[in-house]
CSV table of C-alpha atoms in Angstrom, one decimal:
chain,number,residue,atom,x,y,z
A,243,MET,CA,90.8,114.8,22.3
A,244,GLY,CA,90.2,113.3,18.9
A,245,GLY,CA,87.1,111.1,19.3
A,246,ARG,CA,86.1,109.6,15.9
A,247,VAL,CA,87.8,112.4,14.0
A,248,THR,CA,91.6,111.6,13.9
A,249,GLY,CA,92.7,113.4,10.8
A,250,ALA,CA,93.2,117.1,10.2
A,251,ALA,CA,90.2,119.5,10.3
A,252,GLY,CA,91.2,120.8,6.9
A,253,ALA,CA,94.1,121.2,4.5
A,254,LEU,CA,97.5,121.6,6.2
A,255,ALA,CA,99.4,124.8,5.8
A,256,GLU,CA,102.1,124.4,3.1
A,257,GLU,CA,104.4,126.9,4.8
A,258,LEU,CA,104.4,129.4,7.6
A,259,PRO,CA,105.2,133.1,7.4
A,260,GLY,CA,108.9,133.8,7.8
A,261,TRP,CA,108.2,135.6,11.1
A,262,VAL,CA,106.8,132.4,12.7
A,263,SER,CA,108.8,129.6,14.3
A,264,LEU,CA,107.5,126.5,15.9
A,265,LEU,CA,109.1,124.7,18.9
A,266,ARG,CA,107.3,121.5,19.9
A,267,ALA,CA,107.5,120.4,23.5
A,268,PRO,CA,108.6,116.8,24.2
A,269,ASN,CA,105.2,115.9,25.8
A,270,PRO,CA,103.4,113.7,23.3
A,271,GLY,CA,100.3,111.8,24.3
A,272,PRO,CA,96.7,111.1,23.6
A,273,MET,CA,95.6,114.5,24.7
A,274,THR,CA,98.6,116.5,23.5
A,275,LEU,CA,99.1,114.7,20.1
A,276,ASP,CA,102.7,115.3,19.0
A,277,GLY,CA,103.3,117.6,22.0
A,278,THR,CA,102.5,121.2,22.9
A,279,ASN,CA,103.2,123.8,20.2
A,280,THR,CA,105.2,126.8,21.4
A,281,TRP,CA,105.0,129.5,18.7
A,282,VAL,CA,107.7,132.2,18.5
A,283,LEU,CA,106.8,135.4,16.5
A,284,ARG,CA,109.3,138.0,15.6
A,285,ALA,CA,108.6,141.1,13.4
A,286,ALA,CA,112.2,141.7,12.5
A,287,PRO,CA,115.6,140.0,13.2
A,288,ASP,CA,116.5,142.5,15.8
A,289,ALA,CA,113.0,142.9,17.3
A,290,PRO,CA,112.0,141.2,20.6
A,291,ALA,CA,110.0,138.1,20.0
A,292,VAL,CA,106.6,137.1,21.3
A,293,VAL,CA,106.2,133.6,22.6
A,294,VAL,CA,102.8,131.9,22.7
A,295,ASP,CA,102.3,129.0,25.1
A,296,PRO,CA,105.6,128.0,26.8
A,297,GLY,CA,104.4,124.5,27.4
A,298,PRO,CA,105.4,122.2,30.2
A,299,ALA,CA,108.2,122.7,32.7
A,300,ASP,CA,110.8,120.9,30.6
A,301,GLU,CA,114.2,122.5,31.0
A,302,THR,CA,115.4,121.5,27.6
A,303,HIS,CA,112.3,122.9,25.9
A,304,LEU,CA,112.4,126.1,27.9
A,305,ALA,CA,116.1,126.6,27.1
A,306,ALA,CA,115.3,126.2,23.4
A,307,ILE,CA,112.7,128.9,23.7
A,308,ALA,CA,115.1,131.2,25.6
A,309,ALA,CA,117.7,130.7,22.8
A,310,HIS,CA,115.3,132.5,20.5
A,311,GLY,CA,115.7,135.7,22.6
A,312,PRO,CA,115.4,138.5,23.0
A,313,VAL,CA,111.8,138.0,24.0
A,314,GLY,CA,109.5,140.8,25.0
A,315,LEU,CA,106.3,139.1,25.9
A,316,VAL,CA,104.8,135.7,26.6
A,317,LEU,CA,101.2,135.0,25.8
A,318,ILE,CA,99.0,132.1,27.1
A,319,THR,CA,96.0,130.7,25.2
A,320,HIS,CA,94.5,129.0,28.2
A,321,GLY,CA,95.4,127.7,31.6
A,322,HIS,CA,95.9,124.0,31.1
A,323,PRO,CA,99.3,122.8,32.5
A,324,ASP,CA,100.6,121.6,29.2
A,325,HIS,CA,100.5,125.2,28.0
A,326,THR,CA,101.4,127.1,31.1
A,327,GLU,CA,103.5,125.0,33.5
A,328,GLY,CA,106.8,126.3,32.0
A,329,ALA,CA,105.8,130.0,32.0
A,330,PRO,CA,107.2,131.0,35.4
A,331,ARG,CA,110.6,129.3,34.7
A,332,LEU,CA,110.7,130.8,31.1
A,333,SER,CA,110.0,134.2,32.5
A,334,GLU,CA,112.9,133.7,34.9
A,335,LEU,CA,115.2,132.5,32.2
A,336,LEU,CA,114.4,135.6,30.2
A,337,GLY,CA,115.0,138.0,33.0
A,338,GLY,CA,111.5,138.6,34.1
A,339,VAL,CA,109.7,138.9,30.8
A,340,PRO,CA,105.9,139.5,31.4
A,341,VAL,CA,103.4,136.7,30.9
A,342,ARG,CA,99.9,137.6,29.9
A,343,ALA,CA,96.9,135.3,30.1
A,344,ALA,CA,93.1,135.8,30.5
A,345,ASP,CA,93.2,134.1,33.9
A,346,PRO,CA,95.0,136.4,36.4
A,347,ALA,CA,96.4,133.2,38.0
A,348,HIS,CA,98.6,132.7,35.0
A,349,ALA,CA,99.7,136.3,34.4
A,350,LEU,CA,103.2,137.3,35.7
A,351,GLY,CA,104.3,140.9,35.9
A,352,ALA,CA,101.5,142.1,33.6
A,353,ALA,CA,97.8,142.7,33.5
A,354,PRO,CA,95.4,139.9,32.4
A,355,LEU,CA,94.3,139.8,28.8
A,356,THR,CA,91.3,142.0,28.1
A,357,GLY,CA,90.0,144.4,25.4
A,358,ASP,CA,90.9,144.7,21.8
A,359,ALA,CA,94.0,147.0,21.9
A,360,PRO,CA,97.0,145.5,20.0
A,361,LEU,CA,99.1,143.3,22.3
A,362,ASP,CA,102.2,144.0,20.2
A,363,GLU,CA,102.2,146.9,17.8
A,364,SER,CA,105.0,145.6,15.5
A,365,LEU,CA,103.2,142.3,15.0
A,366,GLY,CA,99.6,143.6,15.2
A,367,ILE,CA,98.6,140.9,17.7
A,368,ARG,CA,95.0,141.2,18.8
A,369,LEU,CA,93.0,139.2,21.3
A,370,LEU,CA,90.1,137.0,20.2
A,371,THR,CA,88.1,135.9,23.2
A,372,THR,CA,87.1,132.3,22.5
A,373,PRO,CA,85.8,130.5,25.7
A,374,GLY,CA,84.4,127.0,25.5
A,375,HIS,CA,87.3,124.6,25.6
A,376,THR,CA,87.9,126.3,29.0
A,377,ALA,CA,86.4,129.5,30.4
A,378,ASP,CA,89.7,131.3,29.9
A,379,SER,CA,90.5,130.2,26.3
A,380,VAL,CA,91.6,132.9,23.9
A,381,CYS,CA,93.0,133.0,20.4
A,382,PHE,CA,95.4,135.6,18.9
A,383,LEU,CA,95.0,137.2,15.4
A,384,VAL,CA,98.4,138.3,14.1
A,385,GLU,CA,98.7,140.6,11.1
A,386,HIS,CA,102.2,141.4,9.9
A,387,ASP,CA,104.0,142.1,6.6
A,388,GLY,CA,100.8,141.5,4.6
A,389,GLU,CA,100.1,138.1,6.2
A,390,ARG,CA,97.7,136.9,8.8
A,391,VAL,CA,97.6,133.9,11.2
A,392,VAL,CA,95.3,132.9,14.0
A,393,LEU,CA,96.9,131.1,17.0
A,394,THR,CA,94.0,128.9,18.2
A,395,GLY,CA,95.4,127.2,21.3
A,396,ASP,CA,93.2,124.1,22.0
A,397,THR,CA,90.0,125.8,20.5
A,398,ILE,CA,91.0,124.3,17.1
A,399,LEU,CA,93.7,121.5,16.9
A,400,GLY,CA,95.8,120.6,13.9
A,401,ARG,CA,94.4,117.0,14.1
A,402,GLY,CA,91.3,115.6,15.6
A,403,THR,CA,88.8,117.6,17.7
A,404,THR,CA,89.1,119.1,21.2
A,405,VAL,CA,87.5,118.4,24.5
A,406,VAL,CA,85.0,120.8,26.0
A,407,ALA,CA,86.4,120.6,29.6
A,408,HIS,CA,83.1,120.6,31.6
A,409,PRO,CA,82.4,122.2,34.0
A,410,ASP,CA,85.0,124.9,33.3
A,411,GLY,CA,84.3,124.5,29.5
A,412,HIS,CA,80.9,125.3,28.1
A,413,LEU,CA,79.5,124.0,24.8
A,414,GLY,CA,77.3,127.1,24.1
A,415,ASP,CA,80.4,129.3,24.5
A,416,TYR,CA,82.4,126.9,22.4
A,417,LEU,CA,80.0,127.0,19.5
A,418,SER,CA,79.9,130.8,19.6
A,419,SER,CA,83.7,130.8,19.5
A,420,LEU,CA,83.8,128.5,16.5
A,421,GLU,CA,81.3,130.8,14.7
A,422,LEU,CA,83.7,133.7,15.4
A,423,LEU,CA,86.7,131.8,14.1
A,424,SER,CA,84.7,130.7,11.0
A,425,THR,CA,84.9,134.3,9.8
A,426,TYR,CA,88.7,134.0,9.3
A,427,ARG,CA,88.5,132.2,5.9
A,428,GLY,CA,91.8,131.7,4.2
A,429,VAL,CA,93.8,132.6,7.3
A,430,PRO,CA,96.2,129.9,8.5
A,431,ALA,CA,95.5,128.4,12.0
A,432,LEU,CA,98.4,127.8,14.3
A,433,PRO,CA,97.1,125.3,16.9
A,434,GLY,CA,98.2,124.4,20.3
A,435,HIS,CA,98.8,120.8,19.2
A,436,GLY,CA,99.2,119.2,15.8
A,437,PRO,CA,100.2,120.7,12.4
A,438,ALA,CA,99.3,124.2,11.2
A,439,LEU,CA,96.1,124.4,9.1
A,440,ALA,CA,95.7,126.4,5.9
A,441,ASP,CA,92.3,127.8,6.7
A,442,CYS,CA,91.1,128.7,10.1
A,443,GLY,CA,87.5,129.5,8.9
A,444,ALA,CA,87.2,126.1,7.1
A,445,ALA,CA,88.5,124.3,10.2
A,446,ALA,CA,86.0,126.1,12.4
A,447,GLU,CA,83.1,125.1,10.1
A,448,PHE,CA,84.3,121.5,10.2
A,449,TYR,CA,84.3,121.6,14.0
A,450,LEU,CA,80.9,123.2,14.1
A,451,ALA,CA,79.5,120.4,11.8
A,452,HIS,CA,81.2,117.8,14.0
A,453,ARG,CA,79.8,119.3,17.2
A,454,ARG,CA,76.2,119.5,15.8
A,455,ALA,CA,76.5,115.8,14.7
A,456,ARG,CA,77.7,114.8,18.2
A,457,LEU,CA,74.7,116.7,19.7
A,458,ASP,CA,72.4,114.7,17.5
A,459,GLN,CA,74.0,111.5,18.6
A,460,VAL,CA,73.7,112.5,22.3
A,461,ARG,CA,70.0,113.4,21.8
A,462,ALA,CA,69.5,109.9,20.2
A,463,ALA,CA,71.3,108.2,23.1
A,464,VAL,CA,69.2,110.0,25.7
A,465,ALA,CA,66.0,109.2,23.7
A,466,ALA,CA,67.0,105.5,23.7
A,467,GLY,CA,67.3,105.5,27.5
A,468,ALA,CA,70.8,106.6,28.4
A,469,THR,CA,70.4,108.7,31.6
A,470,THR,CA,74.0,109.4,32.7
A,471,ALA,CA,77.1,110.8,31.1
A,472,PRO,CA,78.9,107.5,31.3
A,473,GLU,CA,76.0,105.7,29.6
A,474,VAL,CA,76.0,108.3,26.8
A,475,VAL,CA,79.8,107.9,26.4
A,476,ALA,CA,79.4,104.1,26.1
A,477,VAL,CA,77.0,104.7,23.2
A,478,VAL,CA,78.4,107.7,21.4
A,479,TYR,CA,82.1,107.0,21.9
A,480,ALA,CA,81.9,103.2,21.6
A,481,ASP,CA,84.7,103.2,18.9
A,482,VAL,CA,87.0,105.3,21.0
A,483,ASP,CA,89.7,103.7,23.2
A,484,ARG,CA,88.2,103.2,26.6
A,485,SER,CA,91.3,104.8,28.2
A,486,LEU,CA,90.0,108.1,26.8
A,487,TRP,CA,86.4,107.8,27.9
A,488,TRP,CA,87.2,110.0,31.0
A,489,ALA,CA,87.9,112.9,28.6
A,490,ALA,CA,84.9,112.1,26.4
A,491,GLU,CA,82.8,112.3,29.6
A,492,TRP,CA,83.8,116.0,30.0
A,493,SER,CA,82.4,116.8,26.5
A,494,VAL,CA,79.3,114.7,27.1
A,495,ARG,CA,78.5,116.5,30.3
A,496,ALA,CA,78.9,119.8,28.4
A,497,GLN,CA,76.6,118.4,25.7
A,498,LEU,CA,73.9,117.3,28.2
A,499,GLU,CA,74.0,120.6,29.9
A,500,HIS,CA,73.6,122.4,26.6
A,501,LEU,CA,70.6,120.2,25.8
A,502,GLY,CA,69.1,120.9,29.2
A,503,VAL,CA,69.3,117.3,30.3
A,504,GLU,CA,69.5,117.0,34.1
A,505,GLN,CA,72.5,115.0,35.3
A,506,PRO,CA,73.1,113.3,38.6
C-alpha cells in the first residue's frame, strides 16, 4: 500500500538483463498497483526457465507464462493470493513443474524454501529470507552472466510503500529485512508490483527512512491521546483515501506492537 508515498522508491531501471522477462497479470488495483509482476528468468535460449510469482488464477495470464516454456521451477516470494493463486494451475499446465515457497502450504512437488544452497545453478539463484511484510516473505538474489538482480516480492515495491500485514507481518522483522536488502547497492530490484528499480540498496534505505518517520508519527499520535489503531490511522493516514484505511490499520497495529503499545 502506498500511503503518502506514491512515487518510486528510487530511480527506475533503464533496462533489464537479457535473461529477464516480465509478464504482468491483469489484476490492477490499489493494493496491486498495475498488477502482479510475474518474472521469467532463463539462463540460455534452450535452458528451462524459472518463474517467480505466477500471480492470480487468470487463465490468459497463466497461458502466457506457459508459452515461455520449458519451465523447470516456479518460485514464490510470499503466500498472498495475488502471487500464489495461479501456481497450482500453472504447475498443471507445465506438466507438474515443482513450486517452491517458504510456506509448505504453497509448495507443490518440492520441499519448502530453506537454507542458502543455490536454487538454480545455471542462474545462481539464492534465497534471501526477508520476513516482515508477511512471516513467509522471501527475496531471491540472482547472479548470471556478470549481472545481478534481487527479486523483492512485496518487501520492496516499484512504486509506493508496502503494508506490514499484522499480525502475520512483523515490523521488527521488516526493518531487519530492509537492512539486509540495503546492502545490495547498485543491484536492480525486480518487485512484485510496479516498475523495476535501479538500486535495491537505495530503495531499501528509502523504505527504512519512511518507516522510521512513520514510527515517529505514530508515537506522536499516541502521545496526543490516540489509544486504538483506528484512531492512529485517522491521524497519521488522514491524507490517504479512506477506502484504504483498513490496510493502513494492519501497518499501524504492527507499529504499535513494535512500540510496545498495548492494543484492545
